[in-house]
Amino acid sequence: MSGPGRGSVDARAHVGGRPSIGGVIAGFALIVALGAAVAALGAALPFLRERYDIGVAASGFAIVAFNVGALFSTLGCGLADRRLPPRPTVLGLLVLFAGGLGGAGVAPSWALFVTAIIIAGFGYGGIALYLNTTFASAFGKHNVLMINLLQAAFGIGAIIGPLATAATAAVDVRWTLVAIAVVTACCWAAAGCCAARRREPGTGSGAGWSSIRTVLAVSAPFVIVGVCYNGLETAVGAWASTHLTWSGMDPDAAARSTALFWAGLTAGRVIIPLAAKNLHPALLIRTSLAVSVAMFSLAASGSAPVLCYAAAGFALGPVLPTTLAWLGTVTHRAQLANSILLTGCMAANVTHPWLVGASADPAAPWSIPAVLTGFAALALFASLATTAFRSRRRSRDQVDQHATTSS
């Protein structure tokens, strides 16, 4: 069966003990720093253009560089999950993240700034993977709640980052990056938190590739859910204010109204898992996505779009963290599976906003929420397909096992 009982057993099979309270606190502080760094970097671009005397396109390369570093780190740490000892690996990633941010904070040239940002991005990707995998699999029946709280903490950091950037604008916005680097250095206990979960046992290289293929097959429907969701989240953040502006709202008011989506997202990751803690992850994800489809549809019809975006954010809040927790219960290599899912999510951060932009029409403002509705519906369909996919795979495995026993 695929119910909570079996999932809990599978998850505990790879846990070597609960993380300490100090490690958990450090993990939360570290994820806040990660969220602050991502948001601060984007908010700092106008100031960085003036500081380094560069154009708009060149300044955007800093974001690309950060994400490229994160992408390679996430994928690499996932593929090498059986060879990398968690504690020293996370400590090394902390050094890269903090060192990269600190270097960017004092970089005398744009080339050195971008180089430092790539290093910081490499540290970021691996840290995010280890933290998400740990909080999604090391707390037994509280996995769903803990991973949602972790993602909520990331959202808090994403709020703090731009505020800190604005506060340092009169001096040098790069001091925000230095401050985040200092906070990161104080979170070394998070490495012990990630080490509480035992590494999954490995075998020879041939079995390793066979294991990777198995994880890819099991993860496929979950990855589709994650890709659809994460691209949807990024697309809303990128285009909601444009939709509201095209609908007649003042640009400043539209920008402020978009913040309600992010506030709803953060609140949803705290409130919904607490209120629905006994709900199976599959039902929680599907209900959240169904509500978001309804909200984006209403926004497309012109019915109170600001409230619809806020409500959609609240509903969507637990989708990705709960997907990570659910995926961890159905595979023997949770870190590799999470790496595949998060890598897909990073790719979606590029494709989905582009697709919305390609479809957007100022003469038809509804075109933006209409495409968002399609993304949400696709994610809902993928979440429904996970059950059928797993049922077919489980039946095939039982047949193979019976054939092997008979022979």
Tab-separated table of N, CA, C and O in Angstrom, residues 77 83-96 127 130 188 190-196 199:
chain	number	residue	atom	x	y	z
A	77	CYS	N	25.707	17.188	-5.778
A	77	CYS	CA	25.535	16.637	-4.430
A	77	CYS	C	24.503	15.515	-4.415
A	77	CYS	O	24.585	14.601	-3.593
A	83	ARG	N	28.667	9.076	-1.594
A	83	ARG	CA	30.117	9.209	-1.420
A	83	ARG	C	30.502	10.388	-0.540
A	83	ARG	O	31.632	10.448	-0.048
A	84	LEU	N	29.599	11.343	-0.366
A	84	LEU	CA	29.911	12.556	0.385
A	84	LEU	C	29.447	12.436	1.830
A	84	LEU	O	28.243	12.291	2.085
A	85	PRO	N	30.353	12.495	2.811
A	85	PRO	CA	29.933	12.511	4.221
A	85	PRO	C	29.209	13.821	4.525
A	85	PRO	O	29.736	14.904	4.237
A	86	PRO	N	28.002	13.766	5.084
A	86	PRO	CA	27.176	14.975	5.216
A	86	PRO	C	27.823	16.119	5.991
A	86	PRO	O	27.817	17.259	5.514
A	87	ARG	N	28.367	15.834	7.192
A	87	ARG	CA	28.854	16.937	8.023
A	87	ARG	C	29.962	17.754	7.345
A	87	ARG	O	29.826	18.977	7.188
A	88	PRO	N	31.084	17.126	6.924
A	88	PRO	CA	32.123	17.933	6.271
A	88	PRO	C	31.673	18.541	4.950
A	88	PRO	O	32.124	19.636	4.573
A	89	THR	N	30.763	17.857	4.249
A	89	THR	CA	30.277	18.409	2.985
A	89	THR	C	29.496	19.692	3.218
A	89	THR	O	29.709	20.706	2.534
A	90	VAL	N	28.592	19.668	4.193
A	90	VAL	CA	27.803	20.871	4.482
A	90	VAL	C	28.696	21.987	5.013
A	90	VAL	O	28.514	23.159	4.669
A	91	LEU	N	29.681	21.639	5.840
A	91	LEU	CA	30.615	22.662	6.323
A	91	LEU	C	31.363	23.297	5.156
A	91	LEU	O	31.556	24.524	5.117
A	92	GLY	N	31.789	22.473	4.194
A	92	GLY	CA	32.463	23.010	3.016
A	92	GLY	C	31.551	23.909	2.203
A	92	GLY	O	31.968	24.968	1.710
A	93	LEU	N	30.294	23.511	2.053
A	93	LEU	CA	29.326	24.334	1.325
A	93	LEU	C	29.068	25.657	2.050
A	93	LEU	O	28.890	26.701	1.406
A	94	LEU	N	29.051	25.598	3.382
A	94	LEU	CA	28.890	26.831	4.163
A	94	LEU	C	30.042	27.787	3.895
A	94	LEU	O	29.840	29.007	3.759
A	95	VAL	N	31.250	27.258	3.840
A	95	VAL	CA	32.423	28.092	3.561
A	95	VAL	C	32.304	28.735	2.180
A	95	VAL	O	32.589	29.926	2.000
A	96	LEU	N	31.879	27.949	1.191
A	96	LEU	CA	31.722	28.482	-0.164
A	96	LEU	C	30.651	29.571	-0.215
A	96	LEU	O	30.850	30.631	-0.836
A	127	ILE	N	23.663	23.392	-0.015
A	127	ILE	CA	23.060	23.595	1.312
A	127	ILE	C	21.550	23.421	1.240
A	127	ILE	O	20.943	22.757	2.093
A	130	TYR	N	20.687	19.677	1.040
A	130	TYR	CA	20.859	18.954	2.304
A	130	TYR	C	19.791	19.342	3.322
A	130	TYR	O	19.236	18.484	4.020
A	188	TRP	N	27.121	27.043	11.699
A	188	TRP	CA	27.879	25.818	11.452
A	188	TRP	C	27.210	24.588	12.067
A	188	TRP	O	27.397	23.462	11.599
A	190	ALA	N	24.336	23.650	11.769
A	190	ALA	CA	23.408	23.045	10.808
A	190	ALA	C	24.034	21.832	10.130
A	190	ALA	O	23.323	20.937	9.670
A	191	ALA	N	25.368	21.781	10.063
A	191	ALA	CA	26.035	20.625	9.472
A	191	ALA	C	25.747	19.373	10.286
A	191	ALA	O	25.552	18.281	9.736
A	192	GLY	N	25.703	19.512	11.614
A	192	GLY	CA	25.361	18.385	12.464
A	192	GLY	C	23.924	17.963	12.288
A	192	GLY	O	23.590	16.771	12.347
A	193	CYS	N	23.048	18.934	12.033
A	193	CYS	CA	21.635	18.638	11.779
A	193	CYS	C	21.502	17.768	10.535
A	193	CYS	O	20.788	16.765	10.534
A	194	CYS	N	22.220	18.124	9.464
A	194	CYS	CA	22.149	17.350	8.225
A	194	CYS	C	22.802	15.986	8.370
A	194	CYS	O	22.448	15.042	7.657
A	195	ALA	N	23.762	15.864	9.287
A	195	ALA	CA	24.451	14.590	9.482
A	195	ALA	C	23.641	13.609	10.316
A	195	ALA	O	23.987	12.427	10.396
A	196	ALA	N	22.561	14.073	10.936
A	196	ALA	CA	21.751	13.182	11.779
A	196	ALA	C	21.093	12.099	10.944
A	196	ALA	O	20.796	11.019	11.431
A	199	ARG	N	23.722	8.397	5.752
A	199	ARG	CA	23.816	8.267	4.306
A	199	ARG	C	23.220	6.943	3.883
A	199	ARG	O	23.364	5.934	4.560
